[in-house]
Structure formats: C-alpha cells, structure tokens
mmCIF file of C-alpha atoms (C1' of nucleotides) in Angstrom:
data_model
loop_
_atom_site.group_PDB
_atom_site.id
_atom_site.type_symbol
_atom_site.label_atom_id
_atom_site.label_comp_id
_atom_site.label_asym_id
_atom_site.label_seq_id
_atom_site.Cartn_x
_atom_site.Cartn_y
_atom_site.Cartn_z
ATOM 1 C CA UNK E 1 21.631 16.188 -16.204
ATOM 2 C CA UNK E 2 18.819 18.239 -15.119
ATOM 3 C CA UNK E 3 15.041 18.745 -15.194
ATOM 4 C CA UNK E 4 14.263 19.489 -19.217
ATOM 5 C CA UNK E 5 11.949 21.706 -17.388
ATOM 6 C CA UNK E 6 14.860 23.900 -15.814
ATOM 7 C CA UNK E 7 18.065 22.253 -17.994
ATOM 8 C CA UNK E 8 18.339 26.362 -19.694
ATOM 9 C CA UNK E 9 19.034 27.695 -16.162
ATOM 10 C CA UNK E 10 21.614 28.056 -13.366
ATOM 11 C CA UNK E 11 19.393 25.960 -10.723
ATOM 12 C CA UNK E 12 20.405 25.345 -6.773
ATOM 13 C CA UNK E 13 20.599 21.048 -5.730
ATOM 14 C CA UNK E 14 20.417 19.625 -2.654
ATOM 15 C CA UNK E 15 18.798 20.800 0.571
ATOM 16 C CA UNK E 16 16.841 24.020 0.770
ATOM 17 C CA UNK E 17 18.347 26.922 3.193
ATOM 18 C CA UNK E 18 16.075 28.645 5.893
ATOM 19 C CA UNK E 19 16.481 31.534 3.421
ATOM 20 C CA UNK E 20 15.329 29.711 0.169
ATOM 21 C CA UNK E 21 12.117 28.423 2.564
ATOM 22 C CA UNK E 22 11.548 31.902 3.443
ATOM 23 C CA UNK E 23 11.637 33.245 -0.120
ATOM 24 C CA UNK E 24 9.481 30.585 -0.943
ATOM 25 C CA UNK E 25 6.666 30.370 1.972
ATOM 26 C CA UNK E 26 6.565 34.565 1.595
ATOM 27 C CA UNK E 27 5.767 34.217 -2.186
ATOM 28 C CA UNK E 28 3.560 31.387 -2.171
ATOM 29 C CA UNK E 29 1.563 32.582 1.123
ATOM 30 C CA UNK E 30 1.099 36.072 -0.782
ATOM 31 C CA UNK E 31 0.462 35.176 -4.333
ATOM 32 C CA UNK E 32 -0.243 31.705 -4.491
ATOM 33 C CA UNK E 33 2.235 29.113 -6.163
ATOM 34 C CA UNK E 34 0.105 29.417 -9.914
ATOM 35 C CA UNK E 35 2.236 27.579 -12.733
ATOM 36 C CA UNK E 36 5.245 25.986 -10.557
ATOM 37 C CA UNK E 37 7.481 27.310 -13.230
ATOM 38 C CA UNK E 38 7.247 30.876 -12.953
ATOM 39 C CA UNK E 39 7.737 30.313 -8.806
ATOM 40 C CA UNK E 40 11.356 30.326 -9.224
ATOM 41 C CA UNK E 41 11.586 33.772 -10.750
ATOM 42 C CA UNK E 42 9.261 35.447 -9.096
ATOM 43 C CA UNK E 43 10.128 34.118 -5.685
ATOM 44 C CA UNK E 44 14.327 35.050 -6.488
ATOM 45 C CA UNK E 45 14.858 31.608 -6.045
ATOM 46 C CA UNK E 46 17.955 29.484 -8.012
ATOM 47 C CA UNK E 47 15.778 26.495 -7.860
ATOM 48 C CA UNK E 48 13.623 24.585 -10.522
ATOM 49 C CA UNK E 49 9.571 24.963 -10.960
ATOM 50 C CA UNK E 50 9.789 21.298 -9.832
ATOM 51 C CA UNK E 51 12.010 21.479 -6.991
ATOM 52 C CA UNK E 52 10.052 24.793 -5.192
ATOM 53 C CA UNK E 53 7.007 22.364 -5.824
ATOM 54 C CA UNK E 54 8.352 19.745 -3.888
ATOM 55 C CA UNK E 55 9.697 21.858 -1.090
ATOM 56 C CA UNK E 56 5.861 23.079 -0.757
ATOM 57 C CA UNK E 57 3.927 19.850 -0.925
ATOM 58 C CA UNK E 58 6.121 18.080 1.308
ATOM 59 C CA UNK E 59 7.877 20.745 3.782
ATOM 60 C CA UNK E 60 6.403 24.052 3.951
ATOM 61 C CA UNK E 61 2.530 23.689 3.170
ATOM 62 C CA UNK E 62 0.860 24.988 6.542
ATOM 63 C CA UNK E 63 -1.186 21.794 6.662
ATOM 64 C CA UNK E 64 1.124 19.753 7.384
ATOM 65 C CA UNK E 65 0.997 17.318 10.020
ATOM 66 C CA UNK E 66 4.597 16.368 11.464
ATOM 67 C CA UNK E 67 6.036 13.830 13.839
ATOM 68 C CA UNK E 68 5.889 10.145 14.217
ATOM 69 C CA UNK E 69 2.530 8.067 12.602
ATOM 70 C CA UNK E 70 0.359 7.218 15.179
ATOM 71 C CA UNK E 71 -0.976 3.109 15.258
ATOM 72 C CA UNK E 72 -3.934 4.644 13.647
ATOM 73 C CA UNK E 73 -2.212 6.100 10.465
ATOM 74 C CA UNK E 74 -0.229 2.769 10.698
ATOM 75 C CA UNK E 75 -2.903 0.513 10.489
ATOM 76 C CA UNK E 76 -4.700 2.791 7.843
ATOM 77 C CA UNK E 77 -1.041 2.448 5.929
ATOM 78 C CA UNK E 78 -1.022 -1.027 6.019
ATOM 79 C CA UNK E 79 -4.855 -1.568 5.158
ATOM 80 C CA UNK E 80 -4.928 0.543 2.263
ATOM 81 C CA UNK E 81 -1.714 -0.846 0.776
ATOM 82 C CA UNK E 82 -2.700 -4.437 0.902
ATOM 83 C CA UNK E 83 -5.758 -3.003 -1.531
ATOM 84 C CA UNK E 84 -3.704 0.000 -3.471
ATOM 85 C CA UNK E 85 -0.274 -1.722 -3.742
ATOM 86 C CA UNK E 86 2.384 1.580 -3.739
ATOM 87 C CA UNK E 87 0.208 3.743 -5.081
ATOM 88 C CA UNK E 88 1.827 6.373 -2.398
ATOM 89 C CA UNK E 89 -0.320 9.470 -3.443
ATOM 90 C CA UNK E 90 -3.600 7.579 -2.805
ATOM 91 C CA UNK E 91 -2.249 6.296 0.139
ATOM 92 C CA UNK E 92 -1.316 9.683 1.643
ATOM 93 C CA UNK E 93 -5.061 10.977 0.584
ATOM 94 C CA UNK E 94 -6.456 8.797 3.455
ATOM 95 C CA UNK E 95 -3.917 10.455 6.159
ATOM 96 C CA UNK E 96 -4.637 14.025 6.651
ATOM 97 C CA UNK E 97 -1.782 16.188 7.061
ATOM 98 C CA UNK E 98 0.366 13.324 5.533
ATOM 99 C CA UNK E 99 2.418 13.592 1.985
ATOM 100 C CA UNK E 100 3.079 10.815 -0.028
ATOM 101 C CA UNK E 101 6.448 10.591 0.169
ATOM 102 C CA UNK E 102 6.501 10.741 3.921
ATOM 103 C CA UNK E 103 4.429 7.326 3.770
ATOM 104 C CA UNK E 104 6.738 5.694 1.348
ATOM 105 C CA UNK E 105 9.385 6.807 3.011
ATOM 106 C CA UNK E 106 7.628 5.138 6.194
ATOM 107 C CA UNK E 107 6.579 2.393 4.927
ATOM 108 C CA UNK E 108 10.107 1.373 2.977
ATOM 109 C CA UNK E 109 11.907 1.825 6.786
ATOM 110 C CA UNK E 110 9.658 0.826 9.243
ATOM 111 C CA UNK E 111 6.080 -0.905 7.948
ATOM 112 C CA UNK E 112 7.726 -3.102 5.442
ATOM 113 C CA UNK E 113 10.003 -4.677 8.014
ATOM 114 C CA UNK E 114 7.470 -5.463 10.532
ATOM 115 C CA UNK E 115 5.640 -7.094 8.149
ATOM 116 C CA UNK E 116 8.375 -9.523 6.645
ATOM 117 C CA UNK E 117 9.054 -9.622 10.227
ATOM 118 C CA UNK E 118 5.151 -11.194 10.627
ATOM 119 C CA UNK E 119 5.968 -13.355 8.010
ATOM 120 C CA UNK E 120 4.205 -11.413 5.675
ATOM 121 C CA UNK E 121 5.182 -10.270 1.837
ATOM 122 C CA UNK E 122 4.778 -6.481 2.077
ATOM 123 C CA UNK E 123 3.641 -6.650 -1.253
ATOM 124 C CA UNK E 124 0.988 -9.033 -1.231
ATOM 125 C CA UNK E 125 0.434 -9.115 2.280
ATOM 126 C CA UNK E 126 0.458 -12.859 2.094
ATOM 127 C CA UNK E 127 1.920 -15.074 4.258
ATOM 128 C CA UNK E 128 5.451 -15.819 2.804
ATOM 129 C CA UNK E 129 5.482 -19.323 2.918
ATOM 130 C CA UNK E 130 2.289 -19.919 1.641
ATOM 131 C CA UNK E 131 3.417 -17.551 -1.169
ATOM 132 C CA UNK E 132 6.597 -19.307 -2.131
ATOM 133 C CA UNK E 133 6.034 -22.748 -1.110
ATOM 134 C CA UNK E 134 2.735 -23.897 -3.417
ATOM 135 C CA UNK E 135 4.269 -27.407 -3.381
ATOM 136 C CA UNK E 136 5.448 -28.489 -6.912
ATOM 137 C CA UNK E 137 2.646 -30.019 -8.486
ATOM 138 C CA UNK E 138 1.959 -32.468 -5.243
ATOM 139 C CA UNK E 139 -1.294 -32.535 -4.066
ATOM 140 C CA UNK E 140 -0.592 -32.966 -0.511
ATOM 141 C CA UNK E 141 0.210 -29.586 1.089
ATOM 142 C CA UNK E 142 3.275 -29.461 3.370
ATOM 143 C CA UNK E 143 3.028 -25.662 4.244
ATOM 144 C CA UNK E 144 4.354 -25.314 7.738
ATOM 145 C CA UNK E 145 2.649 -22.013 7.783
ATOM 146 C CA UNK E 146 -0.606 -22.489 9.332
ATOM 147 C CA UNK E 147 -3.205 -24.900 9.069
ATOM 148 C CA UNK E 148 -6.565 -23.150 7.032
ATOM 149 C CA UNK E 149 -10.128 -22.511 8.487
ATOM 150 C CA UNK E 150 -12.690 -20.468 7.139
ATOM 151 C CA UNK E 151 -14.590 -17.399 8.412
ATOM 152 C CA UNK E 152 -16.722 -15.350 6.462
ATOM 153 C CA UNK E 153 -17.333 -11.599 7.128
ATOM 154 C CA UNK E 154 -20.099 -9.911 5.768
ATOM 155 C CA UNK E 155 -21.782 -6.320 4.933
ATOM 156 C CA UNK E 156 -24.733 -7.455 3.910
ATOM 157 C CA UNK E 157 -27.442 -6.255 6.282
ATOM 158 C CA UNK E 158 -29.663 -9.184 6.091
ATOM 159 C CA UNK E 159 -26.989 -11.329 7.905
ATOM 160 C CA UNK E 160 -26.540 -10.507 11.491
ATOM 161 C CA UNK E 161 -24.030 -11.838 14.578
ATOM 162 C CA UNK E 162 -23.801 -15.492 14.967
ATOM 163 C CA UNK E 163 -26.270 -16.341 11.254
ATOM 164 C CA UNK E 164 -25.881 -19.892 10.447
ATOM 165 C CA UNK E 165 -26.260 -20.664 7.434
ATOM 166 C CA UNK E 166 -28.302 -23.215 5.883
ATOM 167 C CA UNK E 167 -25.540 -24.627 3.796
ATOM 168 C CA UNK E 168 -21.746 -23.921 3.049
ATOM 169 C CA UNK E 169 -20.643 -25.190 0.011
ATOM 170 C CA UNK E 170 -17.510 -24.564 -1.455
ATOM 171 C CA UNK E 171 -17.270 -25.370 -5.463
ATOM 172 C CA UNK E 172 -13.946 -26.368 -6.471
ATOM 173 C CA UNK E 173 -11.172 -23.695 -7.461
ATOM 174 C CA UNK E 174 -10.579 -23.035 -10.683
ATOM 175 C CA UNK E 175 -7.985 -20.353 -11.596
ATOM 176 C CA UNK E 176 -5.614 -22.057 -13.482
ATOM 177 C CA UNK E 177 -4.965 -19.643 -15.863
ATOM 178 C CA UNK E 178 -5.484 -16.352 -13.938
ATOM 179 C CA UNK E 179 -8.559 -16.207 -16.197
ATOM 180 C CA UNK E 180 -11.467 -17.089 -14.230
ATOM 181 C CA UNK E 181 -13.484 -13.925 -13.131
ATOM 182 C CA UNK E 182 -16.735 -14.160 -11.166
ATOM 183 C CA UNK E 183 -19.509 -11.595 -10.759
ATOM 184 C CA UNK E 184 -21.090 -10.676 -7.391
ATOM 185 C CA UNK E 185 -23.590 -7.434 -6.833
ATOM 186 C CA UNK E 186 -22.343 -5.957 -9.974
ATOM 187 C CA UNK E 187 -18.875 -6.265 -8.791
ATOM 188 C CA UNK E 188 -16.533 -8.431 -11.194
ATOM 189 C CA UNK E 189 -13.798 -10.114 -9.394
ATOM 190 C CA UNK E 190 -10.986 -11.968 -11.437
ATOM 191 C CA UNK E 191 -8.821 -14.548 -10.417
ATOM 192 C CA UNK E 192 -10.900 -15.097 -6.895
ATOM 193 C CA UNK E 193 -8.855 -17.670 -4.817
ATOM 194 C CA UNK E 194 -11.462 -19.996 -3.540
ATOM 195 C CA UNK E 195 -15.218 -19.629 -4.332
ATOM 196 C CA UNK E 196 -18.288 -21.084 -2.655
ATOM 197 C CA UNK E 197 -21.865 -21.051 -2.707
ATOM 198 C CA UNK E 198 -23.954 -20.943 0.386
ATOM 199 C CA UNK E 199 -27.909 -19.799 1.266
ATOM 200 C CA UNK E 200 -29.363 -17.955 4.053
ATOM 201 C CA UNK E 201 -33.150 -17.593 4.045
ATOM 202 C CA UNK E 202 -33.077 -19.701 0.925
ATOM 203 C CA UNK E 203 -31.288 -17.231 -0.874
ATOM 204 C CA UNK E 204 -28.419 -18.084 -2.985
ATOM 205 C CA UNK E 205 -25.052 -16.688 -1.822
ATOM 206 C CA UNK E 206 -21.980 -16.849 -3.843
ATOM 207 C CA UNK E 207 -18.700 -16.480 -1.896
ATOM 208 C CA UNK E 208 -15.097 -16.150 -2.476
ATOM 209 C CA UNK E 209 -11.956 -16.122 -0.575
ATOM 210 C CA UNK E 210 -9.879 -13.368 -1.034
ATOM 211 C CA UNK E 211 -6.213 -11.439 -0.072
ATOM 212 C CA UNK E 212 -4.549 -11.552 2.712
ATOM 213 C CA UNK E 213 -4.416 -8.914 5.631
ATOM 214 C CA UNK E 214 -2.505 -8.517 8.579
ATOM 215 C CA UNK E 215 -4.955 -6.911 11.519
ATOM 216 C CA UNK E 216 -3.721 -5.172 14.775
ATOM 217 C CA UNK E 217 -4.266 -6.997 17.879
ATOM 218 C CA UNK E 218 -6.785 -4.472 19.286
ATOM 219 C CA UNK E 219 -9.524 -5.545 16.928
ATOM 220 C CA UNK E 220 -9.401 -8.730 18.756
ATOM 221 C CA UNK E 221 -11.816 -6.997 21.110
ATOM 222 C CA UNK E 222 -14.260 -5.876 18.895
ATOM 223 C CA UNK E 223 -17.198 -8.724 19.109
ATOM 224 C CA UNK E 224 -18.659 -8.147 15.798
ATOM 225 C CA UNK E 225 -15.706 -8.980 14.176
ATOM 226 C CA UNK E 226 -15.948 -12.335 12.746
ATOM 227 C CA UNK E 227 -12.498 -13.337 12.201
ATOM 228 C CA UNK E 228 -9.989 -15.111 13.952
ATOM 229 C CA UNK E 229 -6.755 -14.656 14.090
ATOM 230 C CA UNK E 230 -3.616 -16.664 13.950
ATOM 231 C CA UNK E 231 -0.632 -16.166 16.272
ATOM 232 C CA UNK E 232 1.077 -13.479 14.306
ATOM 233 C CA UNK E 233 -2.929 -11.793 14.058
ATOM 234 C CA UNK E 234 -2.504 -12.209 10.500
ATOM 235 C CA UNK E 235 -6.009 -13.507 8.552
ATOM 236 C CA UNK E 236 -7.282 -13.419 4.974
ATOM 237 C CA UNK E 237 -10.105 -11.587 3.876
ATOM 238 C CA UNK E 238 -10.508 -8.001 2.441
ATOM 239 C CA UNK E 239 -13.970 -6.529 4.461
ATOM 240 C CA UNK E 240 -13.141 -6.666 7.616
ATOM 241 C CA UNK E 241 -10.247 -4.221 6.845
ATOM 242 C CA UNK E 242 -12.039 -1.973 4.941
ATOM 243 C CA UNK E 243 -15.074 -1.853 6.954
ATOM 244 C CA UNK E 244 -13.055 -0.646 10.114
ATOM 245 C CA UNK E 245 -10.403 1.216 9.134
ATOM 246 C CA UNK E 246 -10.990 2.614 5.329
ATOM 247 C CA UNK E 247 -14.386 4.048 5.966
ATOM 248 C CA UNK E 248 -13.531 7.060 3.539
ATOM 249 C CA UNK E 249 -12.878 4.460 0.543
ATOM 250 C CA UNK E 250 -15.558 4.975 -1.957
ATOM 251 C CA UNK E 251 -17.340 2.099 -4.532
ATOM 252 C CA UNK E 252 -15.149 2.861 -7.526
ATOM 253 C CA UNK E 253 -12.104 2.662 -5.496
ATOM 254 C CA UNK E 254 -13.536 -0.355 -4.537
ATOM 255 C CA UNK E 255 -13.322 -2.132 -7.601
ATOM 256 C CA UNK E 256 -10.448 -0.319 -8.550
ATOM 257 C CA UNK E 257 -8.352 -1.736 -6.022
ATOM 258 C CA UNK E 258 -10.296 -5.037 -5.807
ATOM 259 C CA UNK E 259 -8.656 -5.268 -9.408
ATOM 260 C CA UNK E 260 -4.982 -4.083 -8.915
ATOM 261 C CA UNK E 261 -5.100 -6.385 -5.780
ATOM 262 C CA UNK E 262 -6.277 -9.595 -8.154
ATOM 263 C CA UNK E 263 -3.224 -8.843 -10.572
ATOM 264 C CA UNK E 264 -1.107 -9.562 -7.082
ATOM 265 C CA UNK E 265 -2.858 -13.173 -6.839
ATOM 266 C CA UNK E 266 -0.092 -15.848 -6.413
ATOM 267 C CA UNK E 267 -0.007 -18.604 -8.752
ATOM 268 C CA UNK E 268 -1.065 -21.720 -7.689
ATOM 269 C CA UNK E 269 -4.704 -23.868 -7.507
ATOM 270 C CA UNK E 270 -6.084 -23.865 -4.349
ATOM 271 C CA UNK E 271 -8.546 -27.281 -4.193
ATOM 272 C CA UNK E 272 -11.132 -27.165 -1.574
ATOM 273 C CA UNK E 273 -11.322 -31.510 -0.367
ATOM 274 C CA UNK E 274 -13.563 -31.101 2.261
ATOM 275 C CA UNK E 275 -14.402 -28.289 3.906
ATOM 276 C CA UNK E 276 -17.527 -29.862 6.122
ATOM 277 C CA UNK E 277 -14.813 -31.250 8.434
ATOM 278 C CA UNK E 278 -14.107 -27.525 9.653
ATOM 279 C CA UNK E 279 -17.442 -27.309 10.933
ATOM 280 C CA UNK E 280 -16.166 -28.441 14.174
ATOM 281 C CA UNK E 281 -13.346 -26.089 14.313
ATOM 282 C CA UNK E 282 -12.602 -25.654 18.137
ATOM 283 C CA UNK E 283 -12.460 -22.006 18.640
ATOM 284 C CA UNK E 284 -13.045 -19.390 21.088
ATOM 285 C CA UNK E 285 -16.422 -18.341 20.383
ATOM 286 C CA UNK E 286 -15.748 -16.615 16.971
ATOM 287 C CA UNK E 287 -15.884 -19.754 15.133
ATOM 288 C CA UNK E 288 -18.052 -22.178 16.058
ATOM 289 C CA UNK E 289 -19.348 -24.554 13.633
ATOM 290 C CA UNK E 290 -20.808 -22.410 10.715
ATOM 291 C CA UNK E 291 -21.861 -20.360 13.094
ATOM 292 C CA UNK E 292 -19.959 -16.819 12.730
ATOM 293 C CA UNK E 293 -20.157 -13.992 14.309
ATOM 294 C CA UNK E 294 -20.156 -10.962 11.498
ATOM 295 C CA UNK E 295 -18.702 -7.605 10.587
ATOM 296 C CA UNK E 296 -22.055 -5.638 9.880
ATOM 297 C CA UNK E 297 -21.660 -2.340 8.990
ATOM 298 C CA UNK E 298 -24.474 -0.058 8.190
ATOM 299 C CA UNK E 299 -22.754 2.411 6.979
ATOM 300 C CA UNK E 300 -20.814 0.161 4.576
ATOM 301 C CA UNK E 301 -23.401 -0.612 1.970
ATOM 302 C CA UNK E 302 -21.340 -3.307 0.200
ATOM 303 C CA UNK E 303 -24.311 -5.579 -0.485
ATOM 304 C CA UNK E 304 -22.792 -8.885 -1.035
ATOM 305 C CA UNK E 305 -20.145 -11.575 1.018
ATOM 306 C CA UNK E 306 -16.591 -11.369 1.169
ATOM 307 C CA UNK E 307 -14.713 -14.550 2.781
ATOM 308 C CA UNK E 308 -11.398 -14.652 4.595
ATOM 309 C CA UNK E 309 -8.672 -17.606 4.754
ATOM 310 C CA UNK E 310 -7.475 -17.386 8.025
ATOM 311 C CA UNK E 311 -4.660 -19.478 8.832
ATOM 312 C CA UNK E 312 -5.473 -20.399 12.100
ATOM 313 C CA UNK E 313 -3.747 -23.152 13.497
ATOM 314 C CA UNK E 314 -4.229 -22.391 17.329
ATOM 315 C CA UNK E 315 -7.953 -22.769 16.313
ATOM 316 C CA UNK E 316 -8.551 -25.948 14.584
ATOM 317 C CA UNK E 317 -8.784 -29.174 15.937
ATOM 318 C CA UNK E 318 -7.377 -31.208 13.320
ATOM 319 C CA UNK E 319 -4.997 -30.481 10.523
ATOM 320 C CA UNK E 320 -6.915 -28.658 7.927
ATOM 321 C CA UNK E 321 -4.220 -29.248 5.187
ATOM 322 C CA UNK E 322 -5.514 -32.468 5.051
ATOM 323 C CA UNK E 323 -8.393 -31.707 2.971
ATOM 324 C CA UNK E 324 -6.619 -28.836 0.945
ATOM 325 C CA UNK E 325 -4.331 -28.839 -1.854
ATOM 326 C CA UNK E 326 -2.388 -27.151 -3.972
ATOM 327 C CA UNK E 327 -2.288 -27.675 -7.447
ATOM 328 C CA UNK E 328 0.248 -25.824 -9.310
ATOM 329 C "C1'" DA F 1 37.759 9.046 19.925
ATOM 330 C "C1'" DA F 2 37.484 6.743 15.555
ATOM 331 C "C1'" DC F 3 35.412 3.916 12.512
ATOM 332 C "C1'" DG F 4 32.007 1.404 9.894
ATOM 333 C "C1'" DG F 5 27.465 -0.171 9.109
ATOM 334 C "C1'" DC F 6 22.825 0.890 9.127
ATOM 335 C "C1'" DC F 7 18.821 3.845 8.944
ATOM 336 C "C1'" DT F 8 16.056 7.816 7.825
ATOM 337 C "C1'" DC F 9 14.193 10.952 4.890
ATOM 338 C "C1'" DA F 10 14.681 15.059 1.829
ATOM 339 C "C1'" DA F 11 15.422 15.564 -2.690
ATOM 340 C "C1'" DC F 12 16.166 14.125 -7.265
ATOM 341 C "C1'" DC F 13 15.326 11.347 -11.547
ATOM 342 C "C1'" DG F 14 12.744 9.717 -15.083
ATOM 343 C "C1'" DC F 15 8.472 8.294 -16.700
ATOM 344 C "C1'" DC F 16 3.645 9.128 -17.625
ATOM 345 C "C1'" DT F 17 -0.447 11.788 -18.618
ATOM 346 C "C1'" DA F 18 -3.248 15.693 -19.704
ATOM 347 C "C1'" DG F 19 -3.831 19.705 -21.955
ATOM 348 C "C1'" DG F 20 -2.462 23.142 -25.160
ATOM 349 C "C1'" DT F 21 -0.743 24.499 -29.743
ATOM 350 C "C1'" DA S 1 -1.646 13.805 -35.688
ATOM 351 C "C1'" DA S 2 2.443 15.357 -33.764
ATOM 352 C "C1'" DC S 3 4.810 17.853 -30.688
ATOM 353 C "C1'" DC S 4 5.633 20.462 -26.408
ATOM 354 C "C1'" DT S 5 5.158 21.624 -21.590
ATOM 355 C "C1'" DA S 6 3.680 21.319 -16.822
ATOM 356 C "C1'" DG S 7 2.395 18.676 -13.218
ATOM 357 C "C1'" DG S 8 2.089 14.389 -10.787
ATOM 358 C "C1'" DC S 9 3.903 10.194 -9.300
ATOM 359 C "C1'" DG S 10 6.828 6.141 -7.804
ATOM 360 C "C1'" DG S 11 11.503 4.575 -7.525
ATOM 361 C "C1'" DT S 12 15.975 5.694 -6.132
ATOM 362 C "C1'" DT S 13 19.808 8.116 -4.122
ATOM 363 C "C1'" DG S 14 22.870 9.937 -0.860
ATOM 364 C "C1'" DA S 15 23.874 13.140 3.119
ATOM 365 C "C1'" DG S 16 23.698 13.120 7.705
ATOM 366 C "C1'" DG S 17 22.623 11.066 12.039
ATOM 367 C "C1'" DC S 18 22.733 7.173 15.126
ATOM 368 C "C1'" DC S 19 24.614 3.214 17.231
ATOM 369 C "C1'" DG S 20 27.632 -0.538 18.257
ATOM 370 C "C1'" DT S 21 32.353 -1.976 18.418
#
DNA sequence: AACGGCCTCAACCGCCTAGGT
DNA sequence: AACCTAGGCGGTTGAGGCCGT
C-alpha cells in the first residue's frame, strides 16, 4: 500500500539512482520544486510528490551541511531536546545545514545511548534512578543516585556573581496532583518540582526547581556559571542551558517548551525538610553558603529566577537526603 | 572466508493540520 | 459542515556496512 497521494500511479521504492538525483536536482534547480506533486511528472521521474520531496529536503538541497555533528551541534541536540522532547523539525531549525531526520536519526544511535549511558532518561533527561525509584510512599529517601544541593542560576540583571541573598526559603512542595501551577514574570509554570521564596534588596523572589540537564564538561570553566556539577556533569536546572547554548530560542518558545517539558514531570512529592543545613555545603568555590556565583546574561532578558537540583554528592558535606523526601 | 549480530541512516508509513472547494 | 488534497512531521523499517568470532 502506497501514498493515497501517488496510490493511481506506477511509482519507483527504495533508494534513489544518481540518475533519478540528477533528474531531480536539474528540475528543481531550474524551475523550482512548486506543488511536490506535479515534480514527478515534470521532472520524468517514477517517484511520488512525497518521495522527490524527501530526496530534496534531506539529500540534494545545496544547503546542506554533511558529515559527522560537531560537540557543538551535540550539545545544542541535547539542550534543546531536554526542552522540545522529539519534536525533530524544531530541533533541526537550531542546526544550520542540518535536517530533521538526520538528528533523529543521530540522536536514536548515538545521543540517546550516551545519555542512558550517564544515567540519564533520554526522555526526561532525568537521572534514572531518581526517576524510577521515588520510594513507595516512605518518607525516608534511599536514592543511591546522588545526594541533593541547591544552586540557583539567574537572568535577572539585578543579581550579579557571588549575590547573597538575604533569605532562602523554600515553601513546601505541593504537586500532588500534577495540578499546581505557579506564575512568575508573566510566565505560568505547572507542575514546578520544588518552589521557594527568597529576597534580594528586599524584594520578593519566588523560585522553583526545575528539569533536569546534562551539561558538557567544558562549561566547567566558565566562572559565571553557577552550577555545580556531579560526577557524571549532570545538574538540574533549565537557564543555564538555554542561556549558553540556545541563544536563538525566542519567549514563546519559551513557554512553549517550558510547558511540553512540565507534561514530562515524574510523579512523585518532593518535600523540602530543611534546606538551611545546605548552607554549609563544602564546595569548590561555586557553592558556598548561599553565596552563588550566577549565569547573567544580558542578552537573555528572562527577567525572573530559575533554580537547579543538582545532585551533587562530591560537593556536600553531609547527606542531603536526610532532610528530603519523597512522598509518592 | 563465512557467519551472525549490531549499527546506521535513507526512505517509507501513517497521522495530523491547513487550506481549498 | 463536510470532504479532499498537499505538505509536514515523528515513528518505524530494512538494506547495507561493519565488526567480532
């Protein structure tokens, strides 16, 4: 069975000859491909409308960038899919040159792996064990994963490198029923995983904790970046990514993938005890206390706080499950 | 050399949506 | 409103290549 587009005509399968991509590039180079239907006929081609349009977008089209992804195009991959989800097409808009079936293709072969490989689900781009292992109802925690600290990252240009902040204080979690939503700068945000309130300057921040995203080792470097990472690099948080690698991504996106992301929210209660104890986390100069260091971006004009979750355990001093908890 | 398992990726399938009639 | 068609998209398939035994 067939295209219904082409199911009335003798149509060519399979993989296209040098000749059928020479019929093809000659007609579309000197009239233009116009409605993908008529192509066939007018290019003396046995193939469908469909079929010629494929061969275009994702062989012969001059723009075309070939060869292996570069780290860059990986990490660009892997940032915008942890917001997006498979949404291929979008994906392949932020890699010039790029179609979106070569990044599925990539990313089903070669991204996805590394990733379970991290411990990571390549679909939430949480850590696995957190993910499956929200203990049953127990409110002591026995993830193995990684113990929990918190960093916040921040666009907001009133907040600079190493900003304490006059308080940090987390209100309790309440998404039981994937219903809670909380607004922030005109941005809603459903199902947050952790929220918090906090002032700087006597202003009133709000605060919440957010998905999971795997960052390349290099940004380790970068000393505005207030994260920290865990031995596999791996931290929560959403800004950080976006600010550095996803530059092109525009507001409605934004909130558009802010919103497919919170659908991906696993299920569970996460119960903030005690989070003054971190304040002594023992770190190496990214955490210290409450006092971060910051993503600021002034180009990104993302006007309110993002937090991440970083699991962390090389970094904290005591065990930070202590004073978390699941609730499922 | 032969074989089997695995991987890659080009191409197809089927669904969805928008626009036209 | 109902139907049709084209285009776009994500999921899936399978041919061919690679690699280990």
């Amino acid at each position: 069975m067939g295209h219904h587009c082409c199911s009335k005509q003798k149509v060519k399968r399979g993989l296209w000859s040098p000749e059928e991509d020479e019929k093809l590039m000659r007609h579309i180079t000197s009239h233009g491909h116009g409605c993908w239907s008529a192509v066939p006929k007018l290019a003396g081609l046995q193939r469908c409308g469909k079929s010629c349009r494929l061969r275009w977008i994702n062989y012969l089209r001059p723009d075309l960038k070939r060869g292996s992804f570069t780290e860059q195009e990986e990490r660009t991959i892997i940032d915008v899919h942890r917001i997006l989800g498979n949404r291929w097409a979008q994906i392949a808009k932020h890699l010039p040159g790029r179609t979106d079936n070569e990044v599925k293709n990539f990313w089903n072969s070669c991204i996805k792996k590394k990733l379970i490989a991290q411990g990571l689900d390549p679909n939430t781009h949480n850590l696995l064990s957190l993910h499956q292992n929200p203990n049953n109802g127990n409110n002591a925690c026995n993830t193995k994963a990684a113990d929990l600290v918190f960093s916040v990252s921040t666009t907001s240009s009133t907040i600079t490198s190493h900003t304490k902040f006059d308080s940090f204080k987390p209100s309790a979690l309440t998404l039981p029923h994937q219903n809670t939503t909380i607004k922030i700068n005109g941005f809603e945000y459903k199902n947050p995983k952790l929220v918090w309130n906090a002032t700087h300057n006597s202003e009133s921040l709000i605060g919440f904790a957010n998905d999971f995203t795997p960052i390349p080792s290099s940004w380790t470097n970068q000393s505005n970046f207030g994260v920290v990472l865990n031995q596999e690099n791996c931290m929560w948080g959403t800004s950080a990514g976006i600010d550095q690698n996803v530059g092109t991504i525009t507001r409605q996106e934004m909130e558009l993938e802010e919103e497919a992301q919170q659908k991906k929210r696993f299920g569970g209660e996460l119960i903030i005890n005690n989070v003054t104890e971190l304040t002594n986390v023992n770190s190496t100069g990214m955490i210290e206390g409450m006092d971060h260091s910051f993503d600021v971006d002034s180009n990104f004009d993302f006007d309110f706080m993002e937090a991440a979750l970083v699991p962390c355990g090389m970094y904290t001093s005591g065990n930070i499950m202590d004073h978390l908890a699941w609730d499922c």
